[in-house]
């Protein structure tokens, strides 16, 4: 991750567009004018903040580059993702044209051929270091999660932040491995835990959400939905706003924190892995059991 800001970050800050919501509104405004099919195709929150921290290989997808160049006239996408050496308070001017008459290099998708996969991390801690929970969840309108104990939300995201989301209308659907079921016992044996370790943690996390649910206003209480399933645990899946999906496989003889983590972001074009894992969640949710107080 770069120590110095990139040009894009400085220019967006000058225009008060450094926040994801403000940026998306401006993105849609320009898309409507120059390419209406791109309305709503703005980057996810996680993707946007990786742009600003220059945590990408190459350039964003070509359609993103076209909107950025319309948003910031005089700059090419390639120039926007270069390091800015003047400090974040110093606003740069577009470089003067070289007059060579050569067209700018075409932007290439960063995930071309990757079926929506935009980042891969060797473990959950490596993922959380680069994309902490607040970058995933803050401002989300829908959060769907399935896994074992769902620590990413229940242990790593502040209660106050989750309450604020729910009160603002965000729908959160949490699907836990049944702490009293057969398959959590099998997973404890597979991870070489003493009996009851995972079931106790999962019960605690469910109770944490139930406690928060009790603090919500009557209007917001239904926005938090808690269910369980009793099946072989294969994936930890988090889907945010029909745009971003974070997936971890459960490996044999390894704890969940040791599993590789994929960041999957829905892209224009044929369905990729985002659609696959979104459907996995929907299928499991449909046959799950509601947790009642």
Coordinates of C-alpha atoms in Angstrom, one line a residue:
X1 CA 0.0 0.0 0.0
X2 CA 1.5 3.4 -1.0
X3 CA 2.7 5.8 1.7
X4 CA 1.8 8.8 -0.5
X5 CA -1.6 9.4 -2.0
X6 CA -2.4 8.8 -5.6
X7 CA -3.7 11.7 -7.8
X8 CA -7.2 10.3 -7.8
X9 CA -7.5 10.5 -4.0
X10 CA -6.3 14.1 -3.9
X11 CA -8.6 15.2 -6.7
X12 CA -11.7 13.5 -5.2
X13 CA -10.9 15.0 -1.8
X14 CA -10.8 18.5 -3.4
X15 CA -14.3 17.9 -4.9
X16 CA -15.6 16.4 -1.6
X17 CA -16.1 13.0 -3.4
X18 CA -13.8 10.9 -1.3
X19 CA -16.7 9.2 0.4
X20 CA -18.2 6.1 -1.3
X21 CA -21.8 7.4 -1.3
X22 CA -20.9 10.8 -2.7
X23 CA -18.6 9.2 -5.3
X24 CA -21.4 6.8 -6.5
X25 CA -23.9 9.7 -6.9
X26 CA -21.4 11.6 -9.1
X27 CA -20.6 8.3 -11.0
X28 CA -24.3 7.8 -11.8
X29 CA -24.8 11.4 -12.8
X30 CA -22.0 11.2 -15.4
X31 CA -23.0 7.7 -16.5
X32 CA -26.5 8.9 -17.2
X33 CA -25.1 11.6 -19.5
X34 CA -22.5 9.7 -21.4
X35 CA -23.3 6.0 -21.1
X36 CA -26.7 5.2 -19.5
X37 CA -26.1 1.5 -19.4
X38 CA -23.4 2.1 -16.7
X39 CA -25.7 3.7 -14.2
X40 CA -25.4 1.6 -11.0
X41 CA -22.2 0.0 -12.1
X42 CA -20.0 2.0 -9.7
X43 CA -17.4 0.1 -7.7
X44 CA -18.3 -1.5 -4.4
X45 CA -17.2 0.2 -1.2
X46 CA -14.3 -2.2 -0.7
X47 CA -13.2 -1.8 -4.4
X48 CA -13.4 2.0 -4.1
X49 CA -11.2 2.2 -1.1
X50 CA -8.7 -0.2 -2.7
X51 CA -8.5 2.3 -5.6
X52 CA -7.8 5.2 -3.2
X53 CA -5.1 3.2 -1.4
X54 CA -3.6 2.0 -4.8
X55 CA -4.1 -1.6 -3.7
X56 CA -4.7 -2.8 -7.2
X57 CA -2.7 -4.3 -10.1
X58 CA -2.9 -2.2 -13.3
X59 CA -6.0 -0.1 -13.8
X60 CA -9.7 -0.6 -13.0
X61 CA -12.1 -2.0 -15.6
X62 CA -12.4 0.0 -18.8
X63 CA -15.9 1.3 -18.1
X64 CA -14.7 2.6 -14.7
X65 CA -11.8 4.4 -16.4
X66 CA -14.2 6.1 -18.8
X67 CA -16.3 7.5 -16.0
X68 CA -13.2 8.6 -14.0
X69 CA -11.9 10.5 -17.0
X70 CA -15.2 12.2 -17.5
X71 CA -15.3 13.1 -13.8
X72 CA -11.8 14.5 -13.8
X73 CA -11.3 16.2 -17.2
X74 CA -7.8 16.5 -18.5
X75 CA -6.6 13.4 -16.7
X76 CA -6.1 10.0 -18.1
X77 CA -7.0 6.9 -16.0
X78 CA -3.3 6.0 -16.0
X79 CA -2.3 9.4 -14.6
X80 CA -5.0 9.3 -11.9
X81 CA -3.5 6.1 -10.4
X82 CA 0.0 7.5 -10.3
X83 CA 1.6 8.6 -7.0
X84 CA 1.1 12.2 -6.1
X85 CA 4.3 13.7 -4.7
X86 CA 3.0 17.1 -3.6
X87 CA 1.1 16.1 -0.5
X88 CA -2.6 15.6 0.0
X89 CA -3.3 19.4 0.5
X90 CA -1.6 20.3 -2.8
X91 CA -4.0 19.9 -5.8
X92 CA -2.2 19.0 -9.0
X93 CA -3.0 20.3 -12.4
X94 CA -3.5 17.9 -15.4
X95 CA -0.2 17.3 -17.2
X96 CA 0.2 19.3 -20.4
X97 CA -0.4 17.4 -23.6
X98 CA 2.8 16.0 -25.2
X99 CA 1.4 16.8 -28.6
X100 CA 2.6 13.4 -29.9
X101 CA -0.9 12.6 -31.2
X102 CA -0.6 9.1 -29.8
X103 CA -3.8 7.9 -28.1
X104 CA -3.7 7.1 -24.4
X105 CA -3.1 3.5 -23.5
X106 CA -6.3 1.6 -23.3
X107 CA -7.4 0.7 -19.7
X108 CA -7.3 -3.1 -19.1
X109 CA -9.6 -4.8 -16.6
X110 CA -7.8 -5.9 -13.4
X111 CA -9.8 -9.1 -13.1
X112 CA -10.2 -10.1 -16.7
X113 CA -10.7 -13.8 -16.9
X114 CA -11.1 -14.0 -13.1
X115 CA -14.8 -14.6 -13.0
X116 CA -15.4 -11.6 -10.6
X117 CA -12.5 -12.3 -8.3
X118 CA -10.7 -9.1 -7.6
X119 CA -8.4 -10.0 -4.7
X120 CA -7.1 -13.1 -2.9
X121 CA -5.6 -13.3 0.6
X122 CA -3.8 -16.3 2.2
X123 CA -5.8 -16.1 5.4
X124 CA -8.6 -14.2 7.2
X125 CA -6.2 -12.0 9.2
X126 CA -4.4 -10.9 6.0
X127 CA -7.8 -10.0 4.5
X128 CA -9.0 -8.2 7.6
X129 CA -5.8 -6.2 7.8
X130 CA -6.3 -4.8 4.2
X131 CA -10.1 -4.6 4.3
X132 CA -11.3 -4.2 7.9
X133 CA -15.0 -4.8 8.8
X134 CA -15.9 -1.2 8.8
X135 CA -14.9 -0.8 5.2
X136 CA -17.1 -3.7 4.3
X137 CA -20.2 -2.9 6.4
X138 CA -20.4 0.8 6.9
X139 CA -23.1 2.3 4.8
X140 CA -24.3 -1.1 3.5
X141 CA -28.0 -1.6 2.7
X142 CA -28.0 -5.4 2.8
X143 CA -25.7 -7.9 4.5
X144 CA -26.1 -11.6 4.0
X145 CA -23.8 -14.0 5.9
X146 CA -23.5 -17.8 6.2
X147 CA -20.7 -19.7 7.9
X148 CA -19.9 -21.2 11.3
X149 CA -19.8 -18.6 14.0
X150 CA -19.8 -15.4 11.9
X151 CA -17.0 -13.7 13.9
X152 CA -16.4 -11.1 11.2
X153 CA -19.7 -9.4 12.2
X154 CA -20.3 -10.6 15.8
X155 CA -16.8 -10.2 17.2
X156 CA -15.0 -7.7 14.9
X157 CA -17.7 -5.1 14.2
X158 CA -18.8 -2.7 16.9
X159 CA -22.2 -3.2 18.4
X160 CA -23.0 0.5 18.1
X161 CA -22.1 0.5 14.4
X162 CA -24.4 -2.5 13.8
X163 CA -27.2 -0.9 15.7
X164 CA -26.9 2.3 13.7
X165 CA -27.0 0.3 10.4
X166 CA -30.1 -1.6 11.5
X167 CA -31.9 1.5 12.6
X168 CA -31.1 3.2 9.3
X169 CA -32.8 0.4 7.4
X170 CA -30.0 -2.0 6.6
X171 CA -31.2 -5.6 6.5
X172 CA -28.8 -8.1 8.0
X173 CA -29.4 -11.9 7.6
X174 CA -27.1 -14.2 9.6
X175 CA -27.1 -17.9 9.0
X176 CA -25.1 -19.9 11.7
X177 CA -24.1 -23.5 11.8
X178 CA -26.5 -25.0 14.4
X179 CA -24.6 -25.0 17.8
X180 CA -26.7 -28.0 18.9
X181 CA -26.5 -29.9 15.6
X182 CA -24.4 -32.8 14.3
X183 CA -22.2 -30.9 12.0
X184 CA -20.7 -28.5 14.5
X185 CA -19.5 -31.5 16.5
X186 CA -17.9 -32.9 13.4
X187 CA -16.2 -29.6 12.7
X188 CA -14.8 -29.5 16.3
X189 CA -13.3 -32.9 15.8
X190 CA -11.9 -31.9 12.4
X191 CA -10.2 -28.8 13.9
X192 CA -9.0 -30.8 17.0
X193 CA -11.0 -28.7 19.4
X194 CA -12.3 -30.0 22.8
X195 CA -15.9 -30.8 22.6
X196 CA -18.1 -27.7 22.9
X197 CA -15.6 -25.0 21.9
X198 CA -17.2 -24.1 18.6
X199 CA -20.8 -24.7 19.8
X200 CA -20.2 -22.4 22.8
X201 CA -18.7 -19.6 20.6
X202 CA -21.5 -19.9 18.1
X203 CA -24.2 -19.8 20.8
X204 CA -22.5 -16.7 22.3
X205 CA -22.5 -14.9 18.9
X206 CA -26.2 -15.7 18.4
X207 CA -27.0 -14.4 21.9
X208 CA -25.0 -11.3 21.1
X209 CA -27.2 -10.6 18.1
X210 CA -30.4 -11.4 20.0
X211 CA -29.3 -8.9 22.7
X212 CA -28.8 -6.2 20.1
X213 CA -32.1 -7.1 18.5
X214 CA -33.7 -6.3 21.9
X215 CA -32.2 -2.8 21.8
X216 CA -33.7 -1.9 18.4
X217 CA -36.8 0.1 17.9
X218 CA -39.9 -1.9 17.0
X219 CA -39.6 -0.7 13.4
X220 CA -36.0 -1.8 13.0
X221 CA -36.2 -5.1 14.8
X222 CA -37.2 -7.1 11.8
X223 CA -34.1 -5.9 9.9
X224 CA -32.0 -8.4 11.9
X225 CA -32.8 -12.0 10.9
X226 CA -31.1 -14.9 12.5
X227 CA -31.3 -18.5 11.4
X228 CA -29.3 -21.8 11.7
X229 CA -28.6 -24.8 9.4
X230 CA -27.2 -28.2 10.2
X231 CA -25.2 -29.3 7.2
X232 CA -21.5 -29.9 6.4
X233 CA -19.9 -26.5 6.6
X234 CA -18.1 -25.7 3.3
X235 CA -17.9 -22.0 2.9
X236 CA -18.1 -18.8 4.9
X237 CA -19.9 -16.3 2.6
X238 CA -20.6 -12.6 3.1
X239 CA -22.7 -10.8 0.4
X240 CA -23.0 -7.1 0.6
X241 CA -25.5 -5.0 -1.4
X242 CA -25.6 -7.3 -4.5
X243 CA -22.1 -6.0 -5.3
X244 CA -19.4 -7.5 -3.1
X245 CA -18.9 -11.1 -1.9
X246 CA -16.3 -12.4 0.5
X247 CA -15.7 -16.2 0.4
X248 CA -13.6 -18.5 2.5
X249 CA -13.6 -22.3 2.1
X250 CA -13.4 -24.4 5.3
X251 CA -10.2 -26.5 4.9
X252 CA -9.7 -29.9 6.6
X253 CA -7.6 -29.9 9.7
X254 CA -7.4 -26.1 9.7
X255 CA -9.2 -23.4 11.7
X256 CA -11.3 -20.9 9.7
X257 CA -8.8 -18.0 10.3
X258 CA -6.2 -20.0 8.3
X259 CA -8.4 -20.3 5.2
X260 CA -7.6 -18.3 2.0
X261 CA -10.1 -15.5 1.4
X262 CA -11.5 -14.4 -2.0
X263 CA -12.9 -11.0 -2.6
X264 CA -15.5 -11.2 -5.4
X265 CA -17.1 -8.1 -7.0
X266 CA -20.0 -8.3 -9.4
X267 CA -18.9 -7.1 -12.8
X268 CA -20.8 -6.2 -16.0
X269 CA -21.0 -9.1 -18.5
X270 CA -21.7 -12.8 -18.1
X271 CA -22.4 -14.1 -14.6
X272 CA -19.3 -15.0 -12.6
X273 CA -18.6 -16.3 -9.1
X274 CA -20.6 -13.5 -7.5
X275 CA -23.7 -15.1 -8.9
X276 CA -22.6 -18.6 -7.8
X277 CA -22.0 -17.7 -4.2
X278 CA -25.0 -15.5 -3.9
X279 CA -27.2 -18.4 -5.0
X280 CA -25.4 -20.7 -2.4
X281 CA -26.5 -18.3 0.3
X282 CA -30.1 -18.0 -1.0
X283 CA -30.4 -21.7 -1.2
X284 CA -29.1 -22.4 2.3
X285 CA -31.2 -19.5 3.7
X286 CA -34.4 -21.0 2.2
X287 CA -34.0 -24.3 3.9
X288 CA -32.7 -23.0 7.3
X289 CA -34.4 -22.7 10.6
X290 CA -35.4 -19.4 12.2
X291 CA -33.9 -18.6 15.7
X292 CA -36.5 -17.3 18.0
X293 CA -36.0 -15.8 21.4

